[in-house]
Amino acid sequence: MVEDTRKDGAEIIDIEGRSAAEIADSLRTLIERGALRPGDALPPVRALAEQLGVNRNTAVSAYRQLTNAGVVVTLGRGGTRVAGTAAVAQEGFAADTALRDLGTGNPDASFIPDPSGVLPGIARRPVLYGEPVIDPDLERSALAWMGADLPDGTPLRLTVTSGAADAVERLLAQALTRDDAVALEDPCFLTSIHTVRVAGYRPVPVPVDDEGMTVDGLRAALEQGVRAVICTPRAQNPTGASLTAGRAAALRAVLAEHPYVLVIEDDHYSLLSQQPHHTLISAEHRRWALVRSVSKFLGPDMCLAVTASDPETADRLAMRLTPGTTWVSHLLQRLVHALATDPDVAEGIRAAGEHYAARNAAFAALLTAEGLPTTPGDGLNVWVPLGAPARAVSEQLMRRGWLVRPGDEFALGDHGASERLRLTVHELDDDEQRRLAADVGASVRAVRERSAMIDR
């Protein structure tokens, strides 16, 4: 038992346990009861191990469990402290800022289709309890849409959820328990980081390069015992990388030795993507799910995703839906189907995808001319290499009127300070893009010059 007298003279704090799980549970209980508050320091690992009479690695493991669950934070020489209640980074507009916000990750509102033309035709009759949870028209079109990108002959079932994040959360919950390991791309989509940490799973980072998730990274994650893998097959957020055919085949070969590891493909960009879909899912894999939401091309408020999965996963996913919202509104399902099958809307989605690609490519060329070679990738954002600490560059950009997202927000592994920015620039006109590129270049040079002066 460890006793720690609080500075304010409050009660003595007792930490107990012999195993990592027991120590972590003891600390979690103290935090939940308010005996430890946000910002409070925890004992150093060595002191905790000595006081409890356990191996130092046991104490390290206990702190790691709490860190991965978001309960505590490790601050290097600042020690380990109880995490605060500040919200984790999320997509969308920043609140209360007068700066031009380039960190939103939003689609262009002008490309979101107007639903008013199809609304009168979708409210044909009410849906009652006990009826099929998937609207028949949506099911027929979704089976063709999803099945076309899966191996021939793969048995699949469909589930409709309230968006991709809802689908991923429920897919993980039906297969995992707290502290189970999940392989995540690194850098990673903010919502995936949040989902895994809130649920108390242990994220295992898998590096991403220009061809997507790396083979060595996935192999190492599987050797660490991950029970699920979340992969973005194209337009990976934040990097814009898409799996190549060769990389997908190599990843499938690695997964062939682990057929019961749940593979979740989050194909969030789908109809907007300028790249073909190459899947990690083989016909022999036993536990898998392909998730496609409509939020990027029909609008973020259109909270609907279709999941194709193996029959057992579909059954277990359906069970996860029964305690709460058993089905997604059939009015919403009919609206999605009506829009997605409208030829004019389909043409608008194609034009939107080309617009995002062209605007990102134009901005990448401007950055390259500024001495910052940039590849635009696929998706709504541009992943910008700086050669300087991203947070310092972002502070310089704030002084010039821009609000940006540093790459640190997307990092899982311990790589030190990120030297990347993720910028959402497709709504900027030509003059604004030129000004931003010049400001990014000037900000990088200012940070480098300051660093050089300190090093002298």
Coordinates of C-alpha atoms in Angstrom, one line a residue:
M1 CA 0.0 0.0 0.0
V2 CA 1.3 3.5 -1.0
E3 CA 0.4 6.5 1.2
D4 CA 0.6 9.9 -0.4
T5 CA -0.4 12.9 1.7
R6 CA -2.0 15.6 -0.4
K7 CA -0.5 19.1 -0.3
D8 CA -3.8 20.6 0.8
G9 CA -3.8 18.4 4.0
A10 CA -6.6 16.2 2.7
E11 CA -6.9 12.5 3.3
I12 CA -4.0 10.1 2.8
I13 CA -4.2 8.3 -0.6
D14 CA -3.8 4.5 -0.6
I15 CA -2.7 2.7 -3.7
E16 CA -3.0 -1.1 -3.5
G17 CA -2.4 -4.2 -5.6
R18 CA 0.1 -6.8 -6.6
S19 CA -0.6 -7.2 -10.3
A20 CA -0.7 -4.4 -12.9
A21 CA -4.5 -4.8 -13.3
E22 CA -5.0 -4.5 -9.5
I23 CA -2.8 -1.4 -9.2
A24 CA -4.5 0.2 -12.2
D25 CA -8.0 -0.6 -10.7
S26 CA -7.0 0.8 -7.4
L27 CA -5.8 4.1 -9.0
R28 CA -8.9 4.2 -11.1
T29 CA -11.1 3.9 -8.0
L30 CA -9.2 6.7 -6.2
I31 CA -9.7 8.9 -9.3
E32 CA -13.4 8.1 -9.7
R33 CA -14.0 8.9 -6.0
G34 CA -12.2 12.2 -6.2
A35 CA -9.3 11.2 -3.9
L36 CA -7.1 11.9 -6.8
R37 CA -8.0 14.9 -8.9
P38 CA -7.1 16.1 -12.4
G39 CA -3.5 17.3 -12.4
D40 CA -2.4 15.4 -9.2
A41 CA 1.0 13.7 -9.5
L42 CA 1.2 9.9 -9.1
P43 CA 4.2 8.3 -7.4
P44 CA 7.3 7.7 -9.7
V45 CA 7.3 4.2 -11.1
R46 CA 10.4 3.1 -9.0
A47 CA 8.8 4.4 -5.8
L48 CA 5.5 2.8 -6.5
A49 CA 7.2 -0.6 -7.2
E50 CA 9.3 -0.4 -4.1
Q51 CA 6.4 0.5 -1.8
L52 CA 4.2 -2.2 -3.2
G53 CA 7.0 -4.8 -3.3
V54 CA 6.4 -5.5 -7.0
N55 CA 8.6 -5.6 -10.1
R56 CA 9.2 -2.2 -11.7
N57 CA 7.7 -3.5 -15.0
T58 CA 4.4 -4.3 -13.1
A59 CA 4.1 -0.6 -12.1
V60 CA 5.0 0.5 -15.6
S61 CA 2.3 -1.8 -17.0
A62 CA -0.3 -0.4 -14.6
Y63 CA 0.5 3.2 -15.6
R64 CA 0.4 2.2 -19.3
Q65 CA -3.1 0.7 -18.9
L66 CA -4.3 3.9 -17.4
T67 CA -2.5 6.1 -20.0
N68 CA -4.0 4.1 -22.9
A69 CA -7.4 4.5 -21.3
G70 CA -6.9 8.2 -21.0
V71 CA -7.1 8.2 -17.2
V72 CA -3.6 9.5 -16.7
V73 CA -1.0 11.4 -18.8
T74 CA 2.7 10.9 -18.9
L75 CA 4.7 14.2 -19.1
G76 CA 8.3 12.9 -19.4
R77 CA 10.3 14.6 -16.6
G78 CA 7.0 16.0 -15.4
G79 CA 6.0 12.6 -14.2
T80 CA 2.6 10.9 -14.5
R81 CA -0.5 12.9 -13.6
V82 CA -4.2 12.4 -13.4
A83 CA -5.7 13.4 -16.8
G84 CA -7.7 16.6 -17.0
T85 CA -11.3 16.8 -18.3
A86 CA -10.4 18.8 -21.4
A87 CA -12.0 17.4 -24.5
V88 CA -9.8 15.4 -26.8
A89 CA -9.2 16.8 -30.3
Q90 CA -12.2 16.4 -32.6
E91 CA -12.9 17.1 -36.2
G92 CA -14.9 20.3 -37.0
F93 CA -14.7 24.0 -36.6
A94 CA -12.9 25.4 -33.6
A95 CA -15.0 27.4 -31.2
D96 CA -14.5 31.1 -30.5
T97 CA -11.8 31.9 -32.9
A98 CA -11.4 34.9 -35.3
L99 CA -8.7 33.1 -37.2
R100 CA -9.3 31.4 -40.6
D101 CA -9.9 27.8 -39.5
L102 CA -8.0 25.3 -41.7
G103 CA -8.3 22.3 -39.3
T104 CA -11.9 21.4 -39.8
G105 CA -11.7 18.3 -42.0
N106 CA -15.1 19.4 -43.4
P107 CA -16.3 18.8 -46.9
D108 CA -17.3 21.9 -49.0
A109 CA -20.9 22.8 -48.2
S110 CA -21.5 23.8 -51.7
F111 CA -21.1 20.2 -52.9
I112 CA -23.5 18.8 -50.4
P113 CA -26.6 17.8 -52.4
D114 CA -29.9 19.5 -51.7
P115 CA -32.3 16.8 -50.4
S116 CA -35.5 18.9 -51.0
G117 CA -36.2 17.4 -54.4
V118 CA -36.4 13.8 -53.1
L119 CA -38.0 14.4 -49.7
P120 CA -41.6 14.3 -50.8
G121 CA -41.2 10.7 -52.2
I122 CA -39.6 9.1 -49.1
A123 CA -42.4 9.3 -46.5
R124 CA -44.6 6.6 -48.0
R125 CA -45.7 4.8 -44.8
P126 CA -44.7 4.5 -41.2
V127 CA -42.4 1.7 -40.0
L128 CA -43.5 -0.3 -37.0
Y129 CA -41.8 -2.4 -34.4
G130 CA -40.7 -5.8 -35.6
E131 CA -40.3 -4.9 -39.3
P132 CA -36.9 -5.4 -41.0
V133 CA -34.4 -2.9 -39.7
I134 CA -32.9 -2.2 -43.2
D135 CA -35.0 -0.5 -45.8
P136 CA -35.4 -2.9 -48.7
D137 CA -34.3 -0.4 -51.4
L138 CA -31.2 0.6 -49.5
E139 CA -30.3 -3.0 -48.8
R140 CA -30.5 -3.9 -52.5
S141 CA -28.3 -1.1 -53.7
A142 CA -25.9 -1.4 -50.7
L143 CA -25.3 -5.1 -51.4
A144 CA -24.2 -4.3 -54.9
W145 CA -22.1 -1.3 -53.7
M146 CA -20.3 -3.2 -50.9
G147 CA -20.1 -6.6 -52.6
A148 CA -18.3 -5.2 -55.7
D149 CA -15.2 -4.5 -53.6
L150 CA -15.0 -7.7 -51.7
P151 CA -13.6 -11.1 -52.9
D152 CA -15.9 -13.1 -55.1
G153 CA -18.0 -15.5 -53.2
T154 CA -17.5 -13.8 -49.8
P155 CA -20.6 -14.4 -47.7
L156 CA -21.7 -11.0 -46.3
R157 CA -24.5 -9.5 -44.3
L158 CA -25.4 -5.8 -44.0
T159 CA -25.9 -3.6 -40.9
V160 CA -26.9 0.0 -40.9
T161 CA -25.7 2.2 -38.1
S162 CA -25.7 5.9 -37.2
G163 CA -22.4 6.7 -38.9
A164 CA -19.0 5.1 -39.2
A165 CA -17.9 6.0 -35.7
D166 CA -21.0 4.3 -34.3
A167 CA -20.3 1.2 -36.4
V168 CA -16.6 1.0 -35.4
E169 CA -17.4 1.4 -31.7
R170 CA -20.0 -1.3 -31.8
L171 CA -17.8 -3.6 -33.9
L172 CA -15.0 -3.3 -31.3
A173 CA -17.5 -3.7 -28.3
Q174 CA -18.9 -7.0 -29.7
A175 CA -15.4 -8.5 -30.0
L176 CA -13.2 -6.9 -27.3
T177 CA -13.0 -6.2 -23.6
R178 CA -11.2 -3.5 -21.7
D179 CA -7.4 -3.6 -22.1
D180 CA -7.6 -5.7 -25.3
A181 CA -5.1 -4.5 -28.0
V182 CA -6.2 -2.8 -31.2
A183 CA -4.0 -2.0 -34.1
L184 CA -4.4 1.6 -35.3
E185 CA -2.7 3.5 -38.1
D186 CA -0.1 6.0 -36.9
P187 CA -0.7 8.8 -37.5
C188 CA -4.4 8.1 -36.9
F189 CA -7.9 9.5 -37.5
L190 CA -9.0 11.5 -34.4
T191 CA -12.3 9.6 -34.0
S192 CA -10.5 6.3 -34.0
I193 CA -8.1 7.4 -31.3
H194 CA -11.0 8.7 -29.2
T195 CA -13.1 5.6 -29.6
V196 CA -10.3 3.3 -28.6
R197 CA -9.2 5.3 -25.6
V198 CA -12.7 6.0 -24.2
A199 CA -13.4 2.3 -24.3
G200 CA -10.2 1.4 -22.5
Y201 CA -8.6 -0.6 -25.3
R202 CA -4.9 -0.6 -25.8
P203 CA -3.9 1.1 -29.0
V204 CA -0.9 -0.5 -30.9
P205 CA 0.4 1.9 -33.5
V206 CA 1.1 0.7 -37.0
P207 CA 3.1 3.2 -39.1
V208 CA 1.6 4.5 -42.4
D209 CA 3.7 5.4 -45.4
D210 CA 2.7 6.5 -49.0
E211 CA 1.2 3.0 -49.7
G212 CA -0.8 2.8 -46.5
M213 CA -0.4 0.6 -43.4
T214 CA 3.1 -1.0 -43.4
V215 CA 3.6 -4.7 -43.5
D216 CA 6.3 -4.8 -40.8
G217 CA 4.1 -2.6 -38.6
L218 CA 1.1 -4.9 -39.0
R219 CA 3.2 -8.0 -38.3
A220 CA 4.6 -6.4 -35.2
A221 CA 1.1 -5.5 -34.0
L222 CA -0.1 -9.0 -34.5
E223 CA 2.8 -10.3 -32.6
Q224 CA 1.7 -8.1 -29.7
G225 CA -1.6 -9.9 -29.6
V226 CA -4.0 -7.3 -31.2
R227 CA -7.5 -8.6 -31.4
A228 CA -8.7 -6.1 -34.0
V229 CA -7.1 -4.0 -36.8
I230 CA -8.7 -0.8 -38.0
C231 CA -7.4 0.2 -41.5
T232 CA -8.3 3.0 -43.9
P233 CA -7.9 1.5 -47.4
R234 CA -7.9 4.9 -49.2
A235 CA -7.7 8.6 -48.3
Q236 CA -6.2 7.8 -44.9
N237 CA -6.8 10.6 -42.5
P238 CA -4.5 12.6 -41.9
T239 CA -1.9 11.4 -44.5
G240 CA -4.1 11.0 -47.6
A241 CA -2.4 7.6 -48.3
S242 CA -4.2 4.8 -50.1
L243 CA -3.4 1.1 -50.2
T244 CA -1.7 0.0 -53.4
A245 CA -2.6 -3.4 -54.9
G246 CA 0.8 -4.8 -53.9
R247 CA 0.6 -3.5 -50.3
A248 CA -2.9 -4.8 -49.8
A249 CA -1.8 -8.3 -51.0
A250 CA 1.2 -8.2 -48.7
L251 CA -1.0 -7.3 -45.7
R252 CA -3.5 -10.0 -46.6
A253 CA -0.6 -12.5 -46.5
V254 CA 0.3 -11.4 -43.0
L255 CA -3.3 -11.6 -41.9
A256 CA -3.7 -15.1 -43.3
E257 CA -2.0 -16.5 -40.2
H258 CA -4.6 -14.6 -38.0
P259 CA -8.0 -15.4 -39.5
Y260 CA -9.9 -14.6 -36.3
V261 CA -8.5 -11.2 -35.7
L262 CA -11.3 -8.7 -36.5
V263 CA -10.3 -6.6 -39.5
I264 CA -12.3 -3.3 -39.9
E265 CA -11.9 -1.3 -43.1
D266 CA -13.2 2.2 -42.7
D267 CA -13.6 3.3 -46.3
H268 CA -14.9 6.8 -45.3
Y269 CA -14.1 8.6 -48.5
S270 CA -15.5 5.8 -50.9
L271 CA -17.4 7.6 -53.7
L272 CA -15.2 10.7 -53.6
S273 CA -11.9 8.8 -53.8
Q274 CA -9.7 9.2 -56.8
Q275 CA -8.1 5.8 -56.0
P276 CA -9.3 2.2 -56.5
H277 CA -10.3 0.2 -53.5
H278 CA -7.8 -2.5 -52.5
T279 CA -9.0 -4.6 -49.5
L280 CA -7.2 -6.3 -46.6
I281 CA -10.1 -8.8 -46.5
S282 CA -9.5 -12.2 -48.1
A283 CA -12.2 -14.8 -48.8
E284 CA -10.6 -17.0 -46.1
H285 CA -10.6 -14.4 -43.3
R286 CA -13.2 -15.2 -40.7
R287 CA -13.8 -11.9 -38.8
W288 CA -14.1 -8.8 -40.9
A289 CA -16.2 -5.7 -41.6
L290 CA -16.2 -3.1 -44.4
V291 CA -17.7 0.2 -43.2
R292 CA -18.8 3.0 -45.5
S293 CA -20.5 6.2 -44.3
V294 CA -22.2 8.8 -46.4
S295 CA -21.1 11.9 -44.4
K296 CA -18.3 13.0 -46.8
F297 CA -20.5 13.2 -49.9
L298 CA -24.0 13.6 -48.5
G299 CA -23.1 15.7 -45.5
P300 CA -21.9 15.2 -41.9
D301 CA -25.5 15.5 -40.6
M302 CA -26.5 12.5 -42.7
C303 CA -25.5 10.1 -39.9
L304 CA -25.7 6.8 -41.6
A305 CA -23.1 4.1 -42.4
V306 CA -23.5 0.7 -44.1
T307 CA -21.4 -2.2 -42.8
A308 CA -20.8 -5.4 -44.7
S309 CA -19.4 -8.1 -42.6
D310 CA -19.2 -11.9 -42.2
P311 CA -22.4 -13.4 -40.9
E312 CA -21.2 -14.0 -37.3
T313 CA -19.9 -10.5 -36.9
A314 CA -23.2 -9.2 -38.3
D315 CA -25.2 -11.2 -35.8
R316 CA -23.0 -9.9 -32.9
L317 CA -23.2 -6.4 -34.2
A318 CA -27.0 -6.6 -34.4
M319 CA -27.0 -7.7 -30.7
R320 CA -25.0 -4.6 -29.8
L321 CA -27.8 -2.5 -31.4
T322 CA -30.7 -4.1 -29.4
P323 CA -30.1 -2.4 -26.0
G324 CA -30.3 1.0 -27.5
T325 CA -31.4 2.3 -31.0
T326 CA -32.5 -0.9 -32.7
W327 CA -32.5 0.6 -36.1
V328 CA -31.6 3.8 -38.0
S329 CA -34.6 5.8 -39.1
H330 CA -36.1 4.4 -42.3
L331 CA -36.8 8.0 -43.4
L332 CA -33.1 8.6 -43.3
Q333 CA -32.4 5.3 -45.0
R334 CA -34.8 6.2 -47.8
L335 CA -33.3 9.7 -48.1
V336 CA -29.8 8.3 -48.5
H337 CA -31.0 5.7 -51.1
A338 CA -32.9 8.4 -53.1
L339 CA -29.9 10.7 -53.2
A340 CA -27.3 8.1 -53.8
T341 CA -29.2 6.6 -56.8
D342 CA -30.1 10.0 -58.3
P343 CA -28.0 10.6 -61.5
D344 CA -27.6 14.3 -60.9
V345 CA -26.4 13.7 -57.3
A346 CA -24.0 11.0 -58.5
E347 CA -22.6 13.5 -61.0
G348 CA -22.2 16.1 -58.2
I349 CA -20.3 13.6 -56.0
R350 CA -18.0 12.8 -58.9
A351 CA -17.4 16.6 -59.4
A352 CA -16.8 17.1 -55.7
G353 CA -14.1 14.4 -55.6
E354 CA -12.4 16.0 -58.6
H355 CA -12.6 19.4 -57.0
Y356 CA -11.0 18.3 -53.7
A357 CA -8.2 16.5 -55.6
A358 CA -7.5 19.6 -57.9
R359 CA -7.5 22.1 -55.0
N360 CA -5.2 20.0 -52.9
A361 CA -2.9 19.4 -55.8
A362 CA -2.7 23.1 -56.5
F363 CA -1.8 23.9 -52.9
A364 CA 0.8 21.1 -52.8
A365 CA 2.4 22.6 -55.8
L366 CA 2.5 26.1 -54.1
L367 CA 4.1 24.6 -51.0
T368 CA 6.7 22.7 -53.2
A369 CA 7.6 26.0 -54.8
E370 CA 8.1 27.4 -51.3
G371 CA 10.7 24.7 -50.6
L372 CA 8.4 22.4 -48.8
P373 CA 8.0 19.4 -51.2
T374 CA 4.4 18.1 -50.7
T375 CA 2.4 15.2 -52.2
P376 CA -1.3 15.9 -52.1
G377 CA -2.5 12.3 -51.5
D378 CA -6.3 11.6 -51.6
G379 CA -9.0 13.0 -49.3
L380 CA -10.2 16.3 -47.9
N381 CA -6.9 17.4 -46.4
V382 CA -3.2 18.0 -47.2
W383 CA -0.5 16.4 -45.0
V384 CA 2.3 19.0 -45.1
P385 CA 6.0 18.1 -44.2
L386 CA 7.7 21.0 -42.5
G387 CA 11.2 20.1 -41.4
A388 CA 10.4 22.0 -38.2
P389 CA 8.3 21.4 -35.1
A390 CA 4.7 21.6 -36.1
R391 CA 3.4 23.3 -33.0
A392 CA 6.0 26.1 -33.3
V393 CA 5.0 26.6 -36.9
S394 CA 1.3 26.6 -36.0
E395 CA 2.0 29.4 -33.5
Q396 CA 3.6 31.4 -36.2
L397 CA 0.7 30.8 -38.5
M398 CA -1.7 32.0 -35.8
R399 CA 0.1 35.3 -35.8
R400 CA -0.6 35.5 -39.5
G401 CA -4.3 34.8 -39.1
W402 CA -4.5 31.0 -39.7
L403 CA -5.6 28.2 -37.3
V404 CA -4.2 24.8 -38.2
R405 CA -3.8 21.3 -36.8
P406 CA -0.3 20.1 -35.9
G407 CA 0.4 16.5 -36.6
D408 CA 0.9 15.8 -32.8
E409 CA -2.8 15.5 -32.5
F410 CA -2.9 12.5 -34.8
A411 CA 0.2 10.7 -33.3
L412 CA 0.0 7.4 -31.4
G413 CA 3.7 6.4 -31.1
D414 CA 6.4 8.3 -29.4
H415 CA 8.1 10.0 -32.3
G416 CA 8.9 13.3 -30.5
A417 CA 7.5 16.5 -31.8
S418 CA 5.6 16.2 -35.1
E419 CA 6.9 18.0 -38.1
R420 CA 3.6 17.9 -40.1
L421 CA 0.5 20.0 -40.4
R422 CA -2.9 18.7 -41.6
L423 CA -4.6 21.5 -43.6
T424 CA -8.1 21.7 -45.1
V425 CA -7.6 24.0 -48.0
H426 CA -10.1 23.1 -50.7
E427 CA -12.4 26.0 -50.0
L428 CA -9.6 28.6 -50.4
D429 CA -9.5 30.5 -53.7
D430 CA -6.3 30.9 -55.7
D431 CA -5.2 34.1 -53.9
E432 CA -5.9 32.7 -50.5
Q433 CA -3.9 29.5 -51.3
R434 CA -1.0 31.6 -52.5
R435 CA -1.1 33.7 -49.3
L436 CA -1.3 30.6 -47.1
A437 CA 1.6 28.8 -48.9
A438 CA 3.7 31.9 -48.5
D439 CA 2.8 32.2 -44.8
V440 CA 3.6 28.5 -44.2
G441 CA 7.0 29.0 -45.9
A442 CA 7.7 32.1 -43.8
S443 CA 6.6 30.4 -40.6
V444 CA 8.9 27.5 -41.2
R445 CA 11.8 29.7 -41.9
A446 CA 11.1 31.7 -38.7
V447 CA 11.1 28.6 -36.6
R448 CA 14.2 27.2 -38.2
E449 CA 16.1 30.6 -37.7
R450 CA 15.0 30.7 -34.0
S451 CA 16.2 27.1 -33.5
A452 CA 19.5 27.9 -35.1
M453 CA 20.0 30.9 -32.8
I454 CA 19.3 28.8 -29.7
D455 CA 21.8 26.1 -30.9
R456 CA 24.6 28.7 -31.3

